PDB file of C-alpha atoms in Angstrom:
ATOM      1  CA  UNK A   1      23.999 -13.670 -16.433  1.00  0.00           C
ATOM      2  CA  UNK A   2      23.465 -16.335 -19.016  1.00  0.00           C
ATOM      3  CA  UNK A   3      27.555 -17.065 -18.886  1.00  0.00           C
ATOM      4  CA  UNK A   4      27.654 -16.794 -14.851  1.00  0.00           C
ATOM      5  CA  UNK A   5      24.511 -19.303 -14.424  1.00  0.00           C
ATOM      6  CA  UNK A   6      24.634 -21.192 -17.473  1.00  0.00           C
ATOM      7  CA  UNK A   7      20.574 -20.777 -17.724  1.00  0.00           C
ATOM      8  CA  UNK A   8      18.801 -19.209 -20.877  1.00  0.00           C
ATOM      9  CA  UNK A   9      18.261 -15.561 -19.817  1.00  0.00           C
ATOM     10  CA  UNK A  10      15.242 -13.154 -20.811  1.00  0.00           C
ATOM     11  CA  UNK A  11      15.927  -9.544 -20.016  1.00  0.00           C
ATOM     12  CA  UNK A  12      15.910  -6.095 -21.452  1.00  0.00           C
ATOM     13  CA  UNK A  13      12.129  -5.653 -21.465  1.00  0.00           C
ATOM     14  CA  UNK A  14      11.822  -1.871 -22.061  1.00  0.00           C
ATOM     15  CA  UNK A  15      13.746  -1.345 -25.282  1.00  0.00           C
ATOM     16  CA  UNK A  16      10.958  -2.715 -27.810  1.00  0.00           C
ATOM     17  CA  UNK A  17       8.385  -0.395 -26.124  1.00  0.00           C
ATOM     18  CA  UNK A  18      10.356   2.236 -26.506  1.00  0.00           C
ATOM     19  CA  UNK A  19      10.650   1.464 -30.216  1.00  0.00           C
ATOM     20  CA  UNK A  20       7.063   1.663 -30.387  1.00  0.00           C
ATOM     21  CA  UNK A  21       6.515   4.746 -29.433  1.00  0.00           C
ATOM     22  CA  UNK A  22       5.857   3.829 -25.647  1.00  0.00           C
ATOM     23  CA  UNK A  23       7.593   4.930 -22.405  1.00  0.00           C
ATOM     24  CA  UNK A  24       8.464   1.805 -21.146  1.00  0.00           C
ATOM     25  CA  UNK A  25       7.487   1.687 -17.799  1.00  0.00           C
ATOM     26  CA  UNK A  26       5.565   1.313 -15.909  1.00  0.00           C
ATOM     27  CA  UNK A  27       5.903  -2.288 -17.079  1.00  0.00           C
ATOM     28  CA  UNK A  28       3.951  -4.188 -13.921  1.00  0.00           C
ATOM     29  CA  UNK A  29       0.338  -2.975 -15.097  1.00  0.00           C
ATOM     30  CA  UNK A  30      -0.193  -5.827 -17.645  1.00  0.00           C
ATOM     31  CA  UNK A  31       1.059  -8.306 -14.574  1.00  0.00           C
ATOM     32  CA  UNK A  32      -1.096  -6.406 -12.244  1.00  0.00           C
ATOM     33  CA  UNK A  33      -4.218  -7.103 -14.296  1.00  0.00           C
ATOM     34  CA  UNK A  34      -3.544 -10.676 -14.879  1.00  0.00           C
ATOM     35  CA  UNK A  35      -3.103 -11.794 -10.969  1.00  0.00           C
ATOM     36  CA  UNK A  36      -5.001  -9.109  -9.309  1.00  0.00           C
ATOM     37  CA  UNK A  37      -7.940  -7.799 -11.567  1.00  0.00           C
ATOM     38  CA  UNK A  38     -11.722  -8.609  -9.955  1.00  0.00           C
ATOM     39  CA  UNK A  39     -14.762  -8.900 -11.882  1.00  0.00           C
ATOM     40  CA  UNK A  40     -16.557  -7.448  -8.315  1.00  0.00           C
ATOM     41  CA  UNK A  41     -14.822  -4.415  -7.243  1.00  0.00           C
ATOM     42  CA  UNK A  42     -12.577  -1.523  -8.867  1.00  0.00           C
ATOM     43  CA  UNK A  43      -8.627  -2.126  -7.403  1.00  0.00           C
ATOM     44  CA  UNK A  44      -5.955   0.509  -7.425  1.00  0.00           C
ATOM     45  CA  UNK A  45      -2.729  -2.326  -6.774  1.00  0.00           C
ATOM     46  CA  UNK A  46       0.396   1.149  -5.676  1.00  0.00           C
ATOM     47  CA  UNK A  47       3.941  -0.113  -6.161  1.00  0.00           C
ATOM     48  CA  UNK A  48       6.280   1.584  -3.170  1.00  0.00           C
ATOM     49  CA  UNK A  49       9.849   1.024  -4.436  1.00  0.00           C
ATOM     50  CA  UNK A  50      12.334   4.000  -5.594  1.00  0.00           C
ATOM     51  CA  UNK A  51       9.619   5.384  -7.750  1.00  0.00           C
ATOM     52  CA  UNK A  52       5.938   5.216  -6.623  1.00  0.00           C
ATOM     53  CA  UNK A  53       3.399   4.082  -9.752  1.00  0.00           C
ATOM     54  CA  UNK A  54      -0.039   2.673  -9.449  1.00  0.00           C
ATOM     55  CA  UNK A  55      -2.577   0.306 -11.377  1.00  0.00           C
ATOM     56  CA  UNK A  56      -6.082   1.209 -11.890  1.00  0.00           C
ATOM     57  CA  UNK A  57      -7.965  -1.997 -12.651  1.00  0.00           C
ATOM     58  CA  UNK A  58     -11.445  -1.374 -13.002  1.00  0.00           C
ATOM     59  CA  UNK A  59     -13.777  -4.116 -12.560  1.00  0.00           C
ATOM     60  CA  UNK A  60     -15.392  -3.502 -16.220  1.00  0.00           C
ATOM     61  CA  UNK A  61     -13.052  -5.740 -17.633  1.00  0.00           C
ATOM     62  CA  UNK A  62     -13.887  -4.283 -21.143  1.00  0.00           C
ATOM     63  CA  UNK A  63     -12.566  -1.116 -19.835  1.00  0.00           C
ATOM     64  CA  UNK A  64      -8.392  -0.260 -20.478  1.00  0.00           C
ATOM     65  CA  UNK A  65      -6.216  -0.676 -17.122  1.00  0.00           C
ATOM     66  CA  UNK A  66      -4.091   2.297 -16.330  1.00  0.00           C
ATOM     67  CA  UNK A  67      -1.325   2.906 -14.822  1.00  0.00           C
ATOM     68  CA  UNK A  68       1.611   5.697 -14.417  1.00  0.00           C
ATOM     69  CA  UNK A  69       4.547   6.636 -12.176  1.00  0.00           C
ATOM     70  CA  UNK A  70       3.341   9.187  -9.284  1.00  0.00           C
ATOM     71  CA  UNK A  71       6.567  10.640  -8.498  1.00  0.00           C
ATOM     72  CA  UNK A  72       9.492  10.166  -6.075  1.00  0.00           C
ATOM     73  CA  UNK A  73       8.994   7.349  -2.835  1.00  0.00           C
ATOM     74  CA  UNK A  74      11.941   5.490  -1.335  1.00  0.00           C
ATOM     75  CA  UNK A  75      14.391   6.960  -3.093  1.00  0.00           C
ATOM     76  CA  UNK A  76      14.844  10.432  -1.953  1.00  0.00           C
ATOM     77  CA  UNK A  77      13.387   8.736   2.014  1.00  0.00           C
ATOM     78  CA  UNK A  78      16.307   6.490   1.655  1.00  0.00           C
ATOM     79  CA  UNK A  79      18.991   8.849   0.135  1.00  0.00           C
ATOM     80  CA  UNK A  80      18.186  11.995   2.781  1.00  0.00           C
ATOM     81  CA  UNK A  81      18.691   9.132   5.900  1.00  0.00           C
ATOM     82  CA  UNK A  82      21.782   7.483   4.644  1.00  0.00           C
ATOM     83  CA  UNK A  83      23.182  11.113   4.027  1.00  0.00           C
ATOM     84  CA  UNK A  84      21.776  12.333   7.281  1.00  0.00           C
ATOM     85  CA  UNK A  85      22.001   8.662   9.956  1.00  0.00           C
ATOM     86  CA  UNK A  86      24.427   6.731   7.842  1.00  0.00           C
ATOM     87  CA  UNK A  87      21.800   3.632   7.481  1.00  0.00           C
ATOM     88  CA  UNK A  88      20.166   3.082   4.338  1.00  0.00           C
ATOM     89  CA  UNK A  89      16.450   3.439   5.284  1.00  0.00           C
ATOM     90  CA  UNK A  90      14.161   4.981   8.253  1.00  0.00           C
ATOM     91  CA  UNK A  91      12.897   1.492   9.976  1.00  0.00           C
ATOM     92  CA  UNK A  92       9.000   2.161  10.175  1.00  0.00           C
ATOM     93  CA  UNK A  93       9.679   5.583   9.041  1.00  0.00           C
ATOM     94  CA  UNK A  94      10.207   6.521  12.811  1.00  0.00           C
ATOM     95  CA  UNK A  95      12.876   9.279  12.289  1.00  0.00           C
ATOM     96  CA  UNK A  96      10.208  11.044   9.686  1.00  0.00           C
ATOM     97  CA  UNK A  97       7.294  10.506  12.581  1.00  0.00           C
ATOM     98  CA  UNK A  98       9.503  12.384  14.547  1.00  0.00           C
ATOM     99  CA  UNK A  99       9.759  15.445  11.992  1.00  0.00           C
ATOM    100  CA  UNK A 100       7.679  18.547  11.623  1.00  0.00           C
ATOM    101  CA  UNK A 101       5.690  19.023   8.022  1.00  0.00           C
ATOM    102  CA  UNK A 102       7.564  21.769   6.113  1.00  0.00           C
ATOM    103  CA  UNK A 103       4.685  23.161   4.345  1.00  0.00           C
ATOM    104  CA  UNK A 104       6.376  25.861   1.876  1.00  0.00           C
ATOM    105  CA  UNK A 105       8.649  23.178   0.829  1.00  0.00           C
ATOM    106  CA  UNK A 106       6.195  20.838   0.371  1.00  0.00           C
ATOM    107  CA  UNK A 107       4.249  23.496  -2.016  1.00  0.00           C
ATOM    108  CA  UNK A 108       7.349  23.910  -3.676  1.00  0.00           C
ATOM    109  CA  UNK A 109       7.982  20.355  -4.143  1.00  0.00           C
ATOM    110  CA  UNK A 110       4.729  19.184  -6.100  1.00  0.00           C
ATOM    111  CA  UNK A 111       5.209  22.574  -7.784  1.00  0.00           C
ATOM    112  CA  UNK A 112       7.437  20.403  -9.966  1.00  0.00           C
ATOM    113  CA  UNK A 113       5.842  20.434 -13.801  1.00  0.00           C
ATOM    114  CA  UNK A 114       6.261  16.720 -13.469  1.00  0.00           C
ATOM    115  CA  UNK A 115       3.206  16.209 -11.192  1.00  0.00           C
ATOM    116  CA  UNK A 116       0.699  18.264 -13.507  1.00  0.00           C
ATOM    117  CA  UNK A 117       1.579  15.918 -16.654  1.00  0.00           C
ATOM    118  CA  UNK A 118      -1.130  13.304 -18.138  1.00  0.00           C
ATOM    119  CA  UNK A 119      -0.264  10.023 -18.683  1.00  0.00           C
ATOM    120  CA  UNK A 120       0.539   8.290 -19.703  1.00  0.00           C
ATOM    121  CA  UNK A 121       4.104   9.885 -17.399  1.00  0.00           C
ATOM    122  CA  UNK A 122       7.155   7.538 -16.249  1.00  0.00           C
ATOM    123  CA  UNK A 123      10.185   8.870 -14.256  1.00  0.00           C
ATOM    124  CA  UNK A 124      12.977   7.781 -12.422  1.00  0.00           C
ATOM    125  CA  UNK A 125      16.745   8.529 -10.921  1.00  0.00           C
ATOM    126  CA  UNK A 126      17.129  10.758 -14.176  1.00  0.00           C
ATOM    127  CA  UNK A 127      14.365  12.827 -12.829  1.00  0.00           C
ATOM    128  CA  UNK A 128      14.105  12.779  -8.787  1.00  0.00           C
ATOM    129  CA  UNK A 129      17.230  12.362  -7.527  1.00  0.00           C
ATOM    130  CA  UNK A 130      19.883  13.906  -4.909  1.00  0.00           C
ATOM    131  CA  UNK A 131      20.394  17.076  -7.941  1.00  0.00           C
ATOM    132  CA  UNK A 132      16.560  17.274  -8.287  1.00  0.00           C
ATOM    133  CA  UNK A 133      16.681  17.564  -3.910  1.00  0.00           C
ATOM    134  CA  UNK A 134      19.429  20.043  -3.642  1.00  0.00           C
ATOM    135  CA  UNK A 135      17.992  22.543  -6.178  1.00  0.00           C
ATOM    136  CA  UNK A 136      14.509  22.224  -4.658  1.00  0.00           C
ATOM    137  CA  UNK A 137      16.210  23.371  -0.496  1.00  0.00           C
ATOM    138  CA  UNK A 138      18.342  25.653  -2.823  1.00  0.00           C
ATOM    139  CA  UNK A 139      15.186  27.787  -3.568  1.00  0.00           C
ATOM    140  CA  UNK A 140      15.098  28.467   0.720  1.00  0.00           C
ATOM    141  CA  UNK A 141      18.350  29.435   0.474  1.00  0.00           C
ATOM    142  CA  UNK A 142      18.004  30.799   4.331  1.00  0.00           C
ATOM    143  CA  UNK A 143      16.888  27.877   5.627  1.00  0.00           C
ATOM    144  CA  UNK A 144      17.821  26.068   8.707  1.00  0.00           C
ATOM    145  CA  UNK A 145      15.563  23.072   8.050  1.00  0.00           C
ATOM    146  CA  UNK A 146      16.053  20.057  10.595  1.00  0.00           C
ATOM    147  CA  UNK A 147      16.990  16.973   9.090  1.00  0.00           C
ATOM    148  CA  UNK A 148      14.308  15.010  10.602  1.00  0.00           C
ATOM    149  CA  UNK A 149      11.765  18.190   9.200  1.00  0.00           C
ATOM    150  CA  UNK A 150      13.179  17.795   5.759  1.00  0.00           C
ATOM    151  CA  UNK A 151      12.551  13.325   6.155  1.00  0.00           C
ATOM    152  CA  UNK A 152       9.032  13.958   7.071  1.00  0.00           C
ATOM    153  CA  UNK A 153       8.397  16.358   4.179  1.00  0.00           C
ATOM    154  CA  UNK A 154       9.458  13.635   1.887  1.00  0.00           C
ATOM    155  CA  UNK A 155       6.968  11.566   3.534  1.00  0.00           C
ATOM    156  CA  UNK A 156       4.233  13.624   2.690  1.00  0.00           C
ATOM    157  CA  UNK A 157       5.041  14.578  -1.290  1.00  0.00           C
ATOM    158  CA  UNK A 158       5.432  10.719  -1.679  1.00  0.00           C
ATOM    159  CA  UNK A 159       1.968  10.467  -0.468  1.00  0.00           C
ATOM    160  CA  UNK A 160       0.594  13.453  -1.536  1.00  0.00           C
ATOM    161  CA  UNK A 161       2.047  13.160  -4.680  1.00  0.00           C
ATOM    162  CA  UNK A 162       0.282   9.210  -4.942  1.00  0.00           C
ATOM    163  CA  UNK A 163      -2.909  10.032  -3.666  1.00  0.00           C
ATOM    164  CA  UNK A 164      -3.694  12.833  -6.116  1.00  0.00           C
ATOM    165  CA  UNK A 165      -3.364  10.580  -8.677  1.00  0.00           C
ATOM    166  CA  UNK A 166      -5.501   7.602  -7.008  1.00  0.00           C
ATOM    167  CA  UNK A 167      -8.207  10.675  -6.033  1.00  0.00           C
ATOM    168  CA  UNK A 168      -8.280  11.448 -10.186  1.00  0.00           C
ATOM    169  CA  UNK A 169      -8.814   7.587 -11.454  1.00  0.00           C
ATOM    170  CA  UNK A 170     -11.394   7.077  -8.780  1.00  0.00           C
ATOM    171  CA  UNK A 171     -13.520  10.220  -8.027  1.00  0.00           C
ATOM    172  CA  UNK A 172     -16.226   7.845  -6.716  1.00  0.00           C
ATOM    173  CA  UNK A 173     -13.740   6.546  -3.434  1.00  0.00           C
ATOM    174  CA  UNK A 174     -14.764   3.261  -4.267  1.00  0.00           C
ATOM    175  CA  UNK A 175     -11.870   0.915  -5.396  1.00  0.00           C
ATOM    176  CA  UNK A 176      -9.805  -0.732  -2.624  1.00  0.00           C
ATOM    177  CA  UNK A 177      -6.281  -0.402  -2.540  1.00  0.00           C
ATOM    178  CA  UNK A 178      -3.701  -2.821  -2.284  1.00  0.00           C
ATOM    179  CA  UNK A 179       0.147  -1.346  -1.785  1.00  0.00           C
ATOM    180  CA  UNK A 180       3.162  -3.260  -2.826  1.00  0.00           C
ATOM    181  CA  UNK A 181       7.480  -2.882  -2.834  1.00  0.00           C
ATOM    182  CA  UNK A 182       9.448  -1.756   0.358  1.00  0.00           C
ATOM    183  CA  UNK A 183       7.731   1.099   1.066  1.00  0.00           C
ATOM    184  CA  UNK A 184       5.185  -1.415   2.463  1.00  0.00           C
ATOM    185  CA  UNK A 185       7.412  -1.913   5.715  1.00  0.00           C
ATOM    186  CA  UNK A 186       7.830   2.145   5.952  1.00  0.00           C
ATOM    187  CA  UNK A 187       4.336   2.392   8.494  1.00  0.00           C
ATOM    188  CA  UNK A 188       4.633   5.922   8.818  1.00  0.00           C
ATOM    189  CA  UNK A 189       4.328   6.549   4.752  1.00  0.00           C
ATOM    190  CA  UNK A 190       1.763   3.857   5.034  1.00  0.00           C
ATOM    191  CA  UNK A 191      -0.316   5.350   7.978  1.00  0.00           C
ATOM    192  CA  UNK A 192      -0.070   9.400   5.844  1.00  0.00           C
ATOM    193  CA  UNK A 193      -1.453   7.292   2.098  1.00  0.00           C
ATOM    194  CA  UNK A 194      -4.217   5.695   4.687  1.00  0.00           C
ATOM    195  CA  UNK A 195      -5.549   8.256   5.982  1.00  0.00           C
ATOM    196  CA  UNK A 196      -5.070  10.898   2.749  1.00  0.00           C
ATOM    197  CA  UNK A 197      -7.474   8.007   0.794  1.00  0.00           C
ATOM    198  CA  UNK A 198     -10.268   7.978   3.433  1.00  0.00           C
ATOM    199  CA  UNK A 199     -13.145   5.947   3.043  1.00  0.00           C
ATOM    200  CA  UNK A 200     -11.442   3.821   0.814  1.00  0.00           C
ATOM    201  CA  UNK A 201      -9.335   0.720   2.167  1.00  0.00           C
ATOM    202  CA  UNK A 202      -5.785  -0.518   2.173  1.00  0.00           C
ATOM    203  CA  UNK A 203      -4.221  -3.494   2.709  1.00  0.00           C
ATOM    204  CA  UNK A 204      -0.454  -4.920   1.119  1.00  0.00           C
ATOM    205  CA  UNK A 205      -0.842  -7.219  -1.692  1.00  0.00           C
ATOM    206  CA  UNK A 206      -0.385 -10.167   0.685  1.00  0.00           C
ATOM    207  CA  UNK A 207      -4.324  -9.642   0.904  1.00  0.00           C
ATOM    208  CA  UNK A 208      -4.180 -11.173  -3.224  1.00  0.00           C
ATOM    209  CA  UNK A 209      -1.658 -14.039  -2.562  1.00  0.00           C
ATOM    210  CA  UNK A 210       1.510 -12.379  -3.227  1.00  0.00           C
ATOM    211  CA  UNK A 211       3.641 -11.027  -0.287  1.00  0.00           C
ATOM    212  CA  UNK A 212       4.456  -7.001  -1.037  1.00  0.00           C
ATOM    213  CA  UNK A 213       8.371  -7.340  -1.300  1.00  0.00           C
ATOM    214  CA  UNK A 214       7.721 -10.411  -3.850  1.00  0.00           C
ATOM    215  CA  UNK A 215       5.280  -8.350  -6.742  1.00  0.00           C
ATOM    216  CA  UNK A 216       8.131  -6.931  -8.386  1.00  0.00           C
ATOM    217  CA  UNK A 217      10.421  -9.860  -8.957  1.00  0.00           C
ATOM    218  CA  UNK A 218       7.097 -12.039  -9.474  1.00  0.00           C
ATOM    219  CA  UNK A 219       6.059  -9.628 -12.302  1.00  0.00           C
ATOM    220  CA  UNK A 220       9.349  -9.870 -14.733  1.00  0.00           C
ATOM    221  CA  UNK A 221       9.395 -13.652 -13.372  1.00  0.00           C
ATOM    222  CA  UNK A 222       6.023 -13.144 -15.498  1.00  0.00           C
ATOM    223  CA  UNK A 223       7.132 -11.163 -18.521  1.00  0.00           C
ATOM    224  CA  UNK A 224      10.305 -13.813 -19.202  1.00  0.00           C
ATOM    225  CA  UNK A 225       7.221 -16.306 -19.557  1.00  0.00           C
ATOM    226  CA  UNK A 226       5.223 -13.880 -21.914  1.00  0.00           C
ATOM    227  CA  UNK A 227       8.198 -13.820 -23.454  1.00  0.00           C
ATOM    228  CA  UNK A 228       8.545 -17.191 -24.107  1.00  0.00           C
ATOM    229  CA  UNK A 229       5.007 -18.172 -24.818  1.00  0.00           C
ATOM    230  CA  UNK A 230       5.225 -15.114 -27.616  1.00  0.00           C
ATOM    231  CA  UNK A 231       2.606 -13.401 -25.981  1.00  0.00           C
ATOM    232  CA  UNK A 232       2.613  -9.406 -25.499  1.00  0.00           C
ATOM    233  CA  UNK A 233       3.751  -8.066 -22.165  1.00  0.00           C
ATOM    234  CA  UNK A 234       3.213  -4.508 -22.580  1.00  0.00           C
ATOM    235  CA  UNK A 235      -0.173  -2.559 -22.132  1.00  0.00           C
ATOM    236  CA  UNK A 236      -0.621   0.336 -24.859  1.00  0.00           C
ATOM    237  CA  UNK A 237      -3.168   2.470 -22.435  1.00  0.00           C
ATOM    238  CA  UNK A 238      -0.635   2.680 -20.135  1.00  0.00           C
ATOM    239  CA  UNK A 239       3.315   3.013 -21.614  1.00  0.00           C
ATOM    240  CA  UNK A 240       1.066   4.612 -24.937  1.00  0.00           C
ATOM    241  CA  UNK A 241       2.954   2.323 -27.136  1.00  0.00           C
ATOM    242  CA  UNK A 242       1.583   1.950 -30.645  1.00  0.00           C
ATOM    243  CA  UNK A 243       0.424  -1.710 -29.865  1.00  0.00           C
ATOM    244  CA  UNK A 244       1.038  -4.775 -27.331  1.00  0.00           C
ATOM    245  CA  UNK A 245       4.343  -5.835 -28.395  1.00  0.00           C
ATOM    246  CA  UNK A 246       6.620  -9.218 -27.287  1.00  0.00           C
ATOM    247  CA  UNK A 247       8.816  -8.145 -24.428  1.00  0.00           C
ATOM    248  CA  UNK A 248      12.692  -8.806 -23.888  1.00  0.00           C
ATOM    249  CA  UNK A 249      15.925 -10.582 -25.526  1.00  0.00           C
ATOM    250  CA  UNK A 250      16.465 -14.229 -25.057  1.00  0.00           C
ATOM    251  CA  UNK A 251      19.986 -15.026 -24.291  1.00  0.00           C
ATOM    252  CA  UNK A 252      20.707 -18.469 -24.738  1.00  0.00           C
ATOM    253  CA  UNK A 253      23.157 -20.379 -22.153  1.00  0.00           C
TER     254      UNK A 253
END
């Protein structure tokens, strides 16, 4: 990038986490509590992109902010439709509204030791992917699930999946929740998260000042400058790094 644009480049946040003991994602947290923490009210901010992860901020700012991957979201939705319609994503999540809940493979789904670990817990492609699918219909190996039936039972481990998680960080129901990333334009997903977080409310991140398909991009936009003011971009409580470390390599033009 740096030879192709002729700019000074910052990248490759992750690897000096990692040398400190720390997962390395999710990295957004420490963004997350500088833009959207309030002194008034407790705020879960839920990223929707391949992988779904969240960000407790509690609004005792002497309290640590949390934050983990929850498990699979537009990546297995958007793999299972471009295998199935030959487009890369379900506009509005129609073709899943249209689907029947498969509740054994549901069950079988969140079975999956990954959604019983503490955090802190990262995952990605390496984890839930089109393998990680396959072997999971491979335990029905009867079945004759619809392809629209299979979609919608996606839907609903994303959001169980999230929700869970949200349920554990605030027992009380009280924080509001703001939702962020592409899975913001998948209503459907939206609608099932909605109404599985009852009497809590959601809104996108637009609500804060920052449109939902602009957080990510905004965030490492924000880590580059961390970077370059030599402050930390990391947060221990939640990558369980051994400290708040400096962020990315500079790579001059």
């Amino acid at each position: 990038l740096a030879e192709l644009t002729g700019k000074n480049i910052v990248a490759d946040f992750r690897r000096r986490d990692l040398a400190a003991g720390g997962q390395a994602a999710p990295l957004v947290p420490a963004f997350h509590r500088s833009v959207f923490q309030s002194a008034d009210v407790d705020r879960i901010i839920v990223n929707l992109g391949g992988i779904a992860n969240l960000t407790f901020l509690p609004k005792n700012t002497q309290l640590p902010v949390l934050g983990l991957d929850t498990g699979p979201a537009n990546l297995l939705l958007d793999y299972w439709h471009q295998l199935h319609w030959h487009k890369s994503y379900d506009t509005e999540g129609k073709k899943a509204s249209a689907g029947k809940l498969i509740a054994p493979l549901l069950k079988q789904g969140l079975a999956d030791d990954f959604f019983a670990l503490a955090a802190p817990k990262s995952t990605g492609r390496e984890k839930f992917n089109p393998e990680w699918l396959s072997r999971l219909l491979g335990k029905f190996p009867d079945n004759k699930f619809n392809s629209k039936d299979v979609l919608r039972t996606l839907v609903e481990l994303t959001a169980v999946s999230l929700t869970d998680q949200i349920n554990q960080l605030d027992s009380d129901a009280k924080a509001e929740v703001y939702i962020c990333g592409g899975g913001w334009q998948n209503s459907f997903l939206i609608n099932r998260i909605r109404s599985l977080i009852l009497p809590r409310q959601l809104a996108s991140t637009a609500n804060l000042g920052i449109p939902p398909q602009d957080v990510e991009a905004v965030a490492f936009a924000w880590l580059a400058w961390r970077h370059h003011q030599k402050k930390t971009g990391n947060l221990p409580s939640v990558t369980g790094a051994k400290g708040g470390r400096i962020l990315g390599g500079f790579y001059p033009a």
